[in-house]
mmCIF file of C-alpha atoms and ligand atoms in Angstrom:
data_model
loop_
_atom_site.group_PDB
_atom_site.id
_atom_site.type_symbol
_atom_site.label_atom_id
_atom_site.label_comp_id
_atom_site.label_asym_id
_atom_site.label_seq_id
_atom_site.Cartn_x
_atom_site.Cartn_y
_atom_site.Cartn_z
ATOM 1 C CA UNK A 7 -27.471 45.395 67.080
ATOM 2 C CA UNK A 8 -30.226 42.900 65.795
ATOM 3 C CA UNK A 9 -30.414 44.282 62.552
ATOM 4 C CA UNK A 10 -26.371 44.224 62.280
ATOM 5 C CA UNK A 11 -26.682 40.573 63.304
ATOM 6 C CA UNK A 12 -29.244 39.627 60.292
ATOM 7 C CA UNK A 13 -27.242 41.077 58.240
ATOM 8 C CA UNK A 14 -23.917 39.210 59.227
ATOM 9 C CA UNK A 15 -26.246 36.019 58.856
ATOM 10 C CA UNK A 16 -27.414 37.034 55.580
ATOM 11 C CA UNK A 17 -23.278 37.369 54.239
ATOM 12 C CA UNK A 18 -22.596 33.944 55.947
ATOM 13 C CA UNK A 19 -25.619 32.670 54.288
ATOM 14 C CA UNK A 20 -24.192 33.889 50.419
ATOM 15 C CA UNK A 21 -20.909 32.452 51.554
ATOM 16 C CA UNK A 22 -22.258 29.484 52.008
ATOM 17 C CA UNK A 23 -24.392 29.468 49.143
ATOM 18 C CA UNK A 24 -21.221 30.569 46.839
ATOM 19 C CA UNK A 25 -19.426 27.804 48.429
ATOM 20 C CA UNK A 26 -21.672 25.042 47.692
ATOM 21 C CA UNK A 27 -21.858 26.596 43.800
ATOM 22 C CA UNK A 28 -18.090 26.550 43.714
ATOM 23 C CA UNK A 29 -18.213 22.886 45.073
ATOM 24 C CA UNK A 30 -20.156 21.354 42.361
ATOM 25 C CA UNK A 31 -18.496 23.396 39.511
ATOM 26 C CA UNK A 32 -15.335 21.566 40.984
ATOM 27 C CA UNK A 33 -17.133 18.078 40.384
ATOM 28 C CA UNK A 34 -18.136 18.722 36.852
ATOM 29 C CA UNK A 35 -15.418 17.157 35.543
ATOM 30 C CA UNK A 36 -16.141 13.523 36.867
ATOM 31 C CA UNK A 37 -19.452 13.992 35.916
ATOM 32 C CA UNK A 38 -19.322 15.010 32.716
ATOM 33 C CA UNK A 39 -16.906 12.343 32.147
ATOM 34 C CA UNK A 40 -19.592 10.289 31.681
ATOM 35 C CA UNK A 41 -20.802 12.320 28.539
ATOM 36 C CA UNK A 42 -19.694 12.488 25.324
ATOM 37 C CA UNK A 43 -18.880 17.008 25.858
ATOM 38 C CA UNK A 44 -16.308 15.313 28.515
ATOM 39 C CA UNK A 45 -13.046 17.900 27.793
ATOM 40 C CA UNK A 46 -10.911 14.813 26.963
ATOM 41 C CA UNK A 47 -13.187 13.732 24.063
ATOM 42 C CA UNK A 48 -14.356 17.102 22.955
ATOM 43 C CA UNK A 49 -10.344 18.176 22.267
ATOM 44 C CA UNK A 50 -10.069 15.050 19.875
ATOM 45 C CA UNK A 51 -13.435 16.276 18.222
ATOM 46 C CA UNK A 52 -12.251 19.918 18.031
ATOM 47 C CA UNK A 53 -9.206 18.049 16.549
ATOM 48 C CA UNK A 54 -10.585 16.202 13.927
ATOM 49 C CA UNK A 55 -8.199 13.745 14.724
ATOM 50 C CA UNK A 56 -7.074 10.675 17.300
ATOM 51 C CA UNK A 57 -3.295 10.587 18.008
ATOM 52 C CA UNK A 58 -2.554 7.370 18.337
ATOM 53 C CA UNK A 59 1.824 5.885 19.162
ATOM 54 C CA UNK A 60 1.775 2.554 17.740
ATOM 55 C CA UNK A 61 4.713 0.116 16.458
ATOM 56 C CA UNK A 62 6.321 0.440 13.986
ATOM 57 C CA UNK A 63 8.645 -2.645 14.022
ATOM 58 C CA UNK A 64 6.294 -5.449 14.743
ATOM 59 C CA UNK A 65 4.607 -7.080 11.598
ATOM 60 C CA UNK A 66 0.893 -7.833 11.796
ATOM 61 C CA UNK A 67 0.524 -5.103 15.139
ATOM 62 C CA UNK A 68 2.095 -2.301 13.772
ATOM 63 C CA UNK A 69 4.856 -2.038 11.118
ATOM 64 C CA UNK A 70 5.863 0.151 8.588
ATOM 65 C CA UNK A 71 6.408 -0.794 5.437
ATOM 66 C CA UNK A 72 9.392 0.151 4.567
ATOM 67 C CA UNK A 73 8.547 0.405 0.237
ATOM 68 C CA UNK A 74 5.209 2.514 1.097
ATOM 69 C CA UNK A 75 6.103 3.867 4.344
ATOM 70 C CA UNK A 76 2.804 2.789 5.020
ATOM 71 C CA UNK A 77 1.727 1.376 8.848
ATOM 72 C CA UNK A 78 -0.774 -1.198 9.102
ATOM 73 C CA UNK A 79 -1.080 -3.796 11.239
ATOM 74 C CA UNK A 80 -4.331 -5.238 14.405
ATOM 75 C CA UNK A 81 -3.317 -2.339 16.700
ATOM 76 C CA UNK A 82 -3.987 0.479 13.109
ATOM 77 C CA UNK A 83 -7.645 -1.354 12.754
ATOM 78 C CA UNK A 84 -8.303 -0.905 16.762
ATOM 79 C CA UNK A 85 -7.316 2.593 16.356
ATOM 80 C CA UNK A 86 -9.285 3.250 13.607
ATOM 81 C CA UNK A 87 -12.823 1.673 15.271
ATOM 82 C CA UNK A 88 -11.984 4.304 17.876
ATOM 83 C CA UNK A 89 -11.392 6.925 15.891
ATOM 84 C CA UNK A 90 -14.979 5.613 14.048
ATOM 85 C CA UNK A 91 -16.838 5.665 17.577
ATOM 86 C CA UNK A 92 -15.608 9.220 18.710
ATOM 87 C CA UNK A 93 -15.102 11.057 15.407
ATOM 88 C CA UNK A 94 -17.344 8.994 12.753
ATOM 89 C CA UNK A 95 -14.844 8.601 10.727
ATOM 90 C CA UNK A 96 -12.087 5.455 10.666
ATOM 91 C CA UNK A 97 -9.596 7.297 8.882
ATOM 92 C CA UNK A 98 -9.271 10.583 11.116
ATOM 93 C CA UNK A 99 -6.258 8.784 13.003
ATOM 94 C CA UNK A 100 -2.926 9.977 13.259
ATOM 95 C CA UNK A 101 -0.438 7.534 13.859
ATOM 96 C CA UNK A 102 3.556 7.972 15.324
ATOM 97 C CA UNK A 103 5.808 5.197 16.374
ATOM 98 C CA UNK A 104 6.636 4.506 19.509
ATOM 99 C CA UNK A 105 8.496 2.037 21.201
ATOM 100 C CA UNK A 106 8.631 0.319 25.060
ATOM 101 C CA UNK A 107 10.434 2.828 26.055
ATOM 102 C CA UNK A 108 8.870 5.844 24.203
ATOM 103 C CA UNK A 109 5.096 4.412 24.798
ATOM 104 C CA UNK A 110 4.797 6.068 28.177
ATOM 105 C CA UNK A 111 6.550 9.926 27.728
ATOM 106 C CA UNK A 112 4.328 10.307 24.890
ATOM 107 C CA UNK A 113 1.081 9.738 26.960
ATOM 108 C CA UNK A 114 2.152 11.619 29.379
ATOM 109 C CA UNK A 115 3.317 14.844 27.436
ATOM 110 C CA UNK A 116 -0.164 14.707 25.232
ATOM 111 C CA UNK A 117 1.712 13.829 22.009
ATOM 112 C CA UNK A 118 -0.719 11.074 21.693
ATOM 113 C CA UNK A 119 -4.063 10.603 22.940
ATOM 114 C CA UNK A 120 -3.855 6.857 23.139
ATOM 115 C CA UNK A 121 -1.254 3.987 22.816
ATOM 116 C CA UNK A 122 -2.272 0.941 20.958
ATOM 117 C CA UNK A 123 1.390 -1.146 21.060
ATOM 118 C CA UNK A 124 1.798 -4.484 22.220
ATOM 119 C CA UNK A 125 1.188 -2.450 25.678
ATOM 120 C CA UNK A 126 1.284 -5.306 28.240
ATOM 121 C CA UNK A 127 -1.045 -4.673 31.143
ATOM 122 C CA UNK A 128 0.445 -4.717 34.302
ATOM 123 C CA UNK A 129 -0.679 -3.939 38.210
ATOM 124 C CA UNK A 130 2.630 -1.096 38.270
ATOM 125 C CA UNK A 131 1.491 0.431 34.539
ATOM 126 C CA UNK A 132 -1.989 0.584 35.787
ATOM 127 C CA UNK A 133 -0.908 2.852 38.669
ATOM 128 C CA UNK A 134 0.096 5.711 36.120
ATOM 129 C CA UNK A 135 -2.371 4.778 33.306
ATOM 130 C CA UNK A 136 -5.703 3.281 32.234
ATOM 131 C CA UNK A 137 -5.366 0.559 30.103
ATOM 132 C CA UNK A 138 -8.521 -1.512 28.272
ATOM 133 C CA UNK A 139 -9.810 -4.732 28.362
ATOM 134 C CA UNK A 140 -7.209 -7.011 26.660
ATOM 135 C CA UNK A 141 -7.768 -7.531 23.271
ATOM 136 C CA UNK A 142 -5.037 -10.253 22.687
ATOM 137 C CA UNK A 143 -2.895 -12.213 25.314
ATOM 138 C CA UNK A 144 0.604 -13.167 24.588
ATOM 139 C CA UNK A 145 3.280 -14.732 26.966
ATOM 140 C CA UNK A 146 6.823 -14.297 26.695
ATOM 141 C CA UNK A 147 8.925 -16.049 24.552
ATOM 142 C CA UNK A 148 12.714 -16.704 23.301
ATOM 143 C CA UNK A 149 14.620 -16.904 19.727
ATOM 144 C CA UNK A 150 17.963 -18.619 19.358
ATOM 145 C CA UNK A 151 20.120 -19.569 16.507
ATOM 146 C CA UNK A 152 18.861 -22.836 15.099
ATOM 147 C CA UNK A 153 22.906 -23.484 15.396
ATOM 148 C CA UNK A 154 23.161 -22.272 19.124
ATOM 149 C CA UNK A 155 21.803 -26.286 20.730
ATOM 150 C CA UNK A 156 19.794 -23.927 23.468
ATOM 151 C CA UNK A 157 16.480 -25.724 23.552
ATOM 152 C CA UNK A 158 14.980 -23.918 26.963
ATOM 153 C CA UNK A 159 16.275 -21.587 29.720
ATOM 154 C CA UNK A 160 17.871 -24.614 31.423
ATOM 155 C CA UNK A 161 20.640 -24.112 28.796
ATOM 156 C CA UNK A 162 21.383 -20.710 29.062
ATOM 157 C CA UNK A 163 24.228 -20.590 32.090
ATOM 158 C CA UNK A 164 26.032 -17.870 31.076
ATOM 159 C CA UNK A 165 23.930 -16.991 28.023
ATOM 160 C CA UNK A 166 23.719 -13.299 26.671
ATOM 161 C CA UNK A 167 20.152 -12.367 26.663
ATOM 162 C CA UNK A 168 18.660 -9.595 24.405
ATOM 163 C CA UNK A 169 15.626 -7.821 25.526
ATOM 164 C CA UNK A 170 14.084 -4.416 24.606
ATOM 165 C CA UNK A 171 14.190 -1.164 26.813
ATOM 166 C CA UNK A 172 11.076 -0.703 29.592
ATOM 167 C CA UNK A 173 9.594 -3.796 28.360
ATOM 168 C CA UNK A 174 8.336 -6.814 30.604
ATOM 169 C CA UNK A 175 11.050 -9.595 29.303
ATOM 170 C CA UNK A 176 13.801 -9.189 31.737
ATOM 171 C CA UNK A 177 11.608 -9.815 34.866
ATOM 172 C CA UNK A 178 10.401 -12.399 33.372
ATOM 173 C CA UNK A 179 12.906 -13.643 31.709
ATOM 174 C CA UNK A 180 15.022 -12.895 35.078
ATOM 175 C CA UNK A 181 12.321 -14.935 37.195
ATOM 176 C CA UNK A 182 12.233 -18.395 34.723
ATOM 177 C CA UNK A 183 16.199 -18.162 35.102
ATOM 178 C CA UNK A 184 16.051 -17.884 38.852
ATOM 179 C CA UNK A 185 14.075 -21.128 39.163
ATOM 180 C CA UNK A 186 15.944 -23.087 36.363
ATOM 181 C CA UNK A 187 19.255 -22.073 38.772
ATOM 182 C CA UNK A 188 21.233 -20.170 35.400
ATOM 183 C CA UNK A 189 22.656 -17.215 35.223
ATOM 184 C CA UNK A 190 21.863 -15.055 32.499
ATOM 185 C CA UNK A 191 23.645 -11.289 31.786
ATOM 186 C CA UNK A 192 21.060 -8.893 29.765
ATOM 187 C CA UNK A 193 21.587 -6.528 26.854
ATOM 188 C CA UNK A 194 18.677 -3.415 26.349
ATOM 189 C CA UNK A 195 18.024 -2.110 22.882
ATOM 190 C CA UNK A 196 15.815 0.520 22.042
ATOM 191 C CA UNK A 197 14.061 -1.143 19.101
ATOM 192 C CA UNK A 198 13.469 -4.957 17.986
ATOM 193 C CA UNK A 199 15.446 -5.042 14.640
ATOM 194 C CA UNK A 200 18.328 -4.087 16.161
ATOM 195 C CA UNK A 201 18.051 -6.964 18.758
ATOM 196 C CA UNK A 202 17.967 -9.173 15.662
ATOM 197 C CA UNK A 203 20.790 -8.122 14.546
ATOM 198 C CA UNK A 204 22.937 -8.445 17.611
ATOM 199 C CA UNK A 205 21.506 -11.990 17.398
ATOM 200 C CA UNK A 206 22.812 -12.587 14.138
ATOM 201 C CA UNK A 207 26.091 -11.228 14.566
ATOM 202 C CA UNK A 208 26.117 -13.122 17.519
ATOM 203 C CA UNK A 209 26.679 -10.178 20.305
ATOM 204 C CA UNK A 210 23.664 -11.997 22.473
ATOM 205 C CA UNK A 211 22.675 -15.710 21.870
ATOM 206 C CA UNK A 212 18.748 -15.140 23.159
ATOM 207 C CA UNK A 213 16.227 -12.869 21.720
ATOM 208 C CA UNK A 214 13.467 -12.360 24.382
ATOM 209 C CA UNK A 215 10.069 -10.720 24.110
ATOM 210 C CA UNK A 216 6.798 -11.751 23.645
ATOM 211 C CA UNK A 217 6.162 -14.511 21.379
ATOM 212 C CA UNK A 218 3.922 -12.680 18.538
ATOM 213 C CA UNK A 219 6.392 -9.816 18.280
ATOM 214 C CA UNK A 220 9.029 -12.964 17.719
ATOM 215 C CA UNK A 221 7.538 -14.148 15.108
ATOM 216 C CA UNK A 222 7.987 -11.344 12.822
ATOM 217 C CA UNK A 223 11.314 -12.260 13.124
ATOM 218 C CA UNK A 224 11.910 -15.023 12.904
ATOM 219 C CA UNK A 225 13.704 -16.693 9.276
ATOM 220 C CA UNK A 226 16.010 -19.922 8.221
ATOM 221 C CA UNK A 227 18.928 -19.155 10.645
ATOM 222 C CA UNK A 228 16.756 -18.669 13.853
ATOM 223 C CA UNK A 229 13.869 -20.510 16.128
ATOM 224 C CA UNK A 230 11.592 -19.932 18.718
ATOM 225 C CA UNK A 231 11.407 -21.950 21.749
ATOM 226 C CA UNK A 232 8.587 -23.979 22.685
ATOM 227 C CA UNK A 233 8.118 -22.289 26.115
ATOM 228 C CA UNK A 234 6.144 -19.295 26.864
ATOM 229 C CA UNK A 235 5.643 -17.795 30.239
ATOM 230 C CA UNK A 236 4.410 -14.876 32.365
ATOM 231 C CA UNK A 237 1.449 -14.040 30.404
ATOM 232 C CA UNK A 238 0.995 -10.825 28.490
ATOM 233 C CA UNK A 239 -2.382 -9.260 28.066
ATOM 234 C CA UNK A 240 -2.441 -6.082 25.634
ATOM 235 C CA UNK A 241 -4.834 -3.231 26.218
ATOM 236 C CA UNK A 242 -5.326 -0.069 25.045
ATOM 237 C CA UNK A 243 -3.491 3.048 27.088
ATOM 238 C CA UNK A 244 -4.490 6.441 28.037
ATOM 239 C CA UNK A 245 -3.665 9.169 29.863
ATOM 240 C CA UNK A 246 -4.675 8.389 33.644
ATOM 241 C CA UNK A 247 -6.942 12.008 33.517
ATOM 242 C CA UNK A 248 -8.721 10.935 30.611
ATOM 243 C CA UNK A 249 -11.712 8.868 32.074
ATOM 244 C CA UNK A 250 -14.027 9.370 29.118
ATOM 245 C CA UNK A 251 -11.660 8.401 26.384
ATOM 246 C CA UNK A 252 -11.116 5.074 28.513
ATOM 247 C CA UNK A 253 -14.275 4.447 28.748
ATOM 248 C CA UNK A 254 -15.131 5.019 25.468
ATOM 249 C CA UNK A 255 -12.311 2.925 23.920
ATOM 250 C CA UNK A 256 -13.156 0.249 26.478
ATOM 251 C CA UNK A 257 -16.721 0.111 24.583
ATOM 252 C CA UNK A 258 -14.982 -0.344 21.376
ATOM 253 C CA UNK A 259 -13.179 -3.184 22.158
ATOM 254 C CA UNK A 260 -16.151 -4.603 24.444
ATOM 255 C CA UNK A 261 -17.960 -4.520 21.062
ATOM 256 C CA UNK A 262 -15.383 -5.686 18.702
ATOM 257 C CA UNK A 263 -14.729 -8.937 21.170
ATOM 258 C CA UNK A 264 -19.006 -9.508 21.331
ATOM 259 C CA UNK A 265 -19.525 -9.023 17.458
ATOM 260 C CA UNK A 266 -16.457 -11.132 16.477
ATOM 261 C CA UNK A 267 -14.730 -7.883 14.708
ATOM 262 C CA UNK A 268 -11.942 -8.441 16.439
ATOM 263 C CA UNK A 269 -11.474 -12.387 15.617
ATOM 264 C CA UNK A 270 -11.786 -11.435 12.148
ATOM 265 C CA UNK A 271 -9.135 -8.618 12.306
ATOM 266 C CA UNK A 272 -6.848 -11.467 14.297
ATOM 267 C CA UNK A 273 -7.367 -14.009 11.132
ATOM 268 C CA UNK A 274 -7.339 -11.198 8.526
ATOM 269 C CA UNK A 275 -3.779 -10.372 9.925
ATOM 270 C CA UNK A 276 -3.138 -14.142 10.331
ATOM 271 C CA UNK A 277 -1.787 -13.929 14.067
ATOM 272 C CA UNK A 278 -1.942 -17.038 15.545
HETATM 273 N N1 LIG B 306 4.523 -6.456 25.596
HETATM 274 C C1 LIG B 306 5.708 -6.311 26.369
HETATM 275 C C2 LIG B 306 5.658 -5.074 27.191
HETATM 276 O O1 LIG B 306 4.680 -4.380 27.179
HETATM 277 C C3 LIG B 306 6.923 -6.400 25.474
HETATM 278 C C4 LIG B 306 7.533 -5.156 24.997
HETATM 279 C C5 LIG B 306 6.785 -4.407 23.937
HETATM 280 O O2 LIG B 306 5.590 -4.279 23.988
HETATM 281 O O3 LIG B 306 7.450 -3.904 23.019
HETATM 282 O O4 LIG B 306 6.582 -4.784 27.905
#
């Protein structure tokens, strides 16, 4: 009977003992996302390359250039320090336009590994992804017709407003014409020429977004209004499960703010 009852102990006691193994296998993951092996980082490396959704349609963050095809632009340099940090090697960076509305899918399906795209950083996007520092902060803006007489939301009353899909203009936009007492009606496009262009065949009489994205539109016909509001801060999104990419591109741009890179990449791209 005794020795049956040792040797019921003894099985408990390699349960156990499996148990506690198992238990800290399962918390490898958040530890190792400390290190640079974390699984996240070490499928980049295995890689050779960072996938990175950028813009494509915004001159001086990310545009393509429609005679070289090339796309350049702040947001290319920031991906290309991270791609230095984690792979050595600026140039390993494979970039794919995105859009608001695209930004987020292609996190989430893994087609890129980060988005660097006039991503505003808000308290509802933070529940689903990790965002950086800011590296530049923006506020909302609006373009009109030089011919249109609107000088600020107070003349809008029955105003067509354009904004882009999934972005953060309508709220905001929604909010300022709330408290100035107009009502507005909204138009969504998927992509910021074509907003442009419904402003200049007059199908909407306000272009809203933020006020650097604007400004790559702006020519002879148009102008931007003096007021800005709801502030925009950009940062850098991943995947939510990716802890050690975050962190690592939060040390990038922790760097590039302390060693004034990233002034100098804000002046070499003259955004003001
Ligand atoms: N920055 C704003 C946003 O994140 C404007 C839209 C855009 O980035 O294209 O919603």
């Amino acid at each position: 009977m005794k020795r049956i009852s040792v040797f019921l102990l003894c099985i408990v006691t390699v349960i156990g003992l499996l148990a506690a193994g198992c238990g800290s296998a399962d918390n490898k993951p958040a530890q190792s996302a400390q290190a640079d092996t974390a699984a996240d980082i070490k499928a980049i490396k295995d890689r050779g390359v960072l996938k990175v959704g950028v813009k494509v349609d915004v001159p001086k963050f990310g545009f393509k250039d429609p005679q070289t095809n090339k796309i350049d632009g702040l947001e290319i340099d920031i991906a290309r320090a991270v791609a230095k940090k984690i792979l050595g090697d600026p140039t390993k960076i494979d970039v794919q336009g995105v859009t608001a509305k695209t930004r987020g899918p292609l996190l989430d399906n893994g087609e890129v590994d980060l988005v660097i795209a006039t991503f505003t950083i808000t308290e509802e996007r933070k529940q689903s992804y990790n965002f950086s520092d800011p590296y530049f902060k923006d506020g909302v803006a609006m373009m009109v017709k030089k011919s249109s007489g609107i000088e600020a939301v107070k003349d809008m009353n029955g105003k067509k407003i354009g904004v882009a899909q999934s972005a953060t203009s309508r709220k905001a936009l929604q909010e300022e014409a709330d408290k100035a007492g107009v009502k507005v009606q909204f138009l969504e496009f998927g992509t910021y020429p074509e907003i442009k262009t419904a402003l200049d065949s007059g199908r909407i009489d306000v272009f809203s977004v933020d006020g650097s994205i604007l400004a790559g539109y702006l020519d002879d016909s148009t102008t931007i209004l003096k007021d800005r509001f709801a502030p925009q801060e950009y940062g850098v999104a991943s995947k939510k499960s990716n802890a050690a990419l975050a962190k690592a591109v939060n040390e990038v741009i922790a760097d590039m703010k302390k060693n004034g890179e990233l002034d100098k990449l804000v002046q070499k791209w003259g955004i003001k």
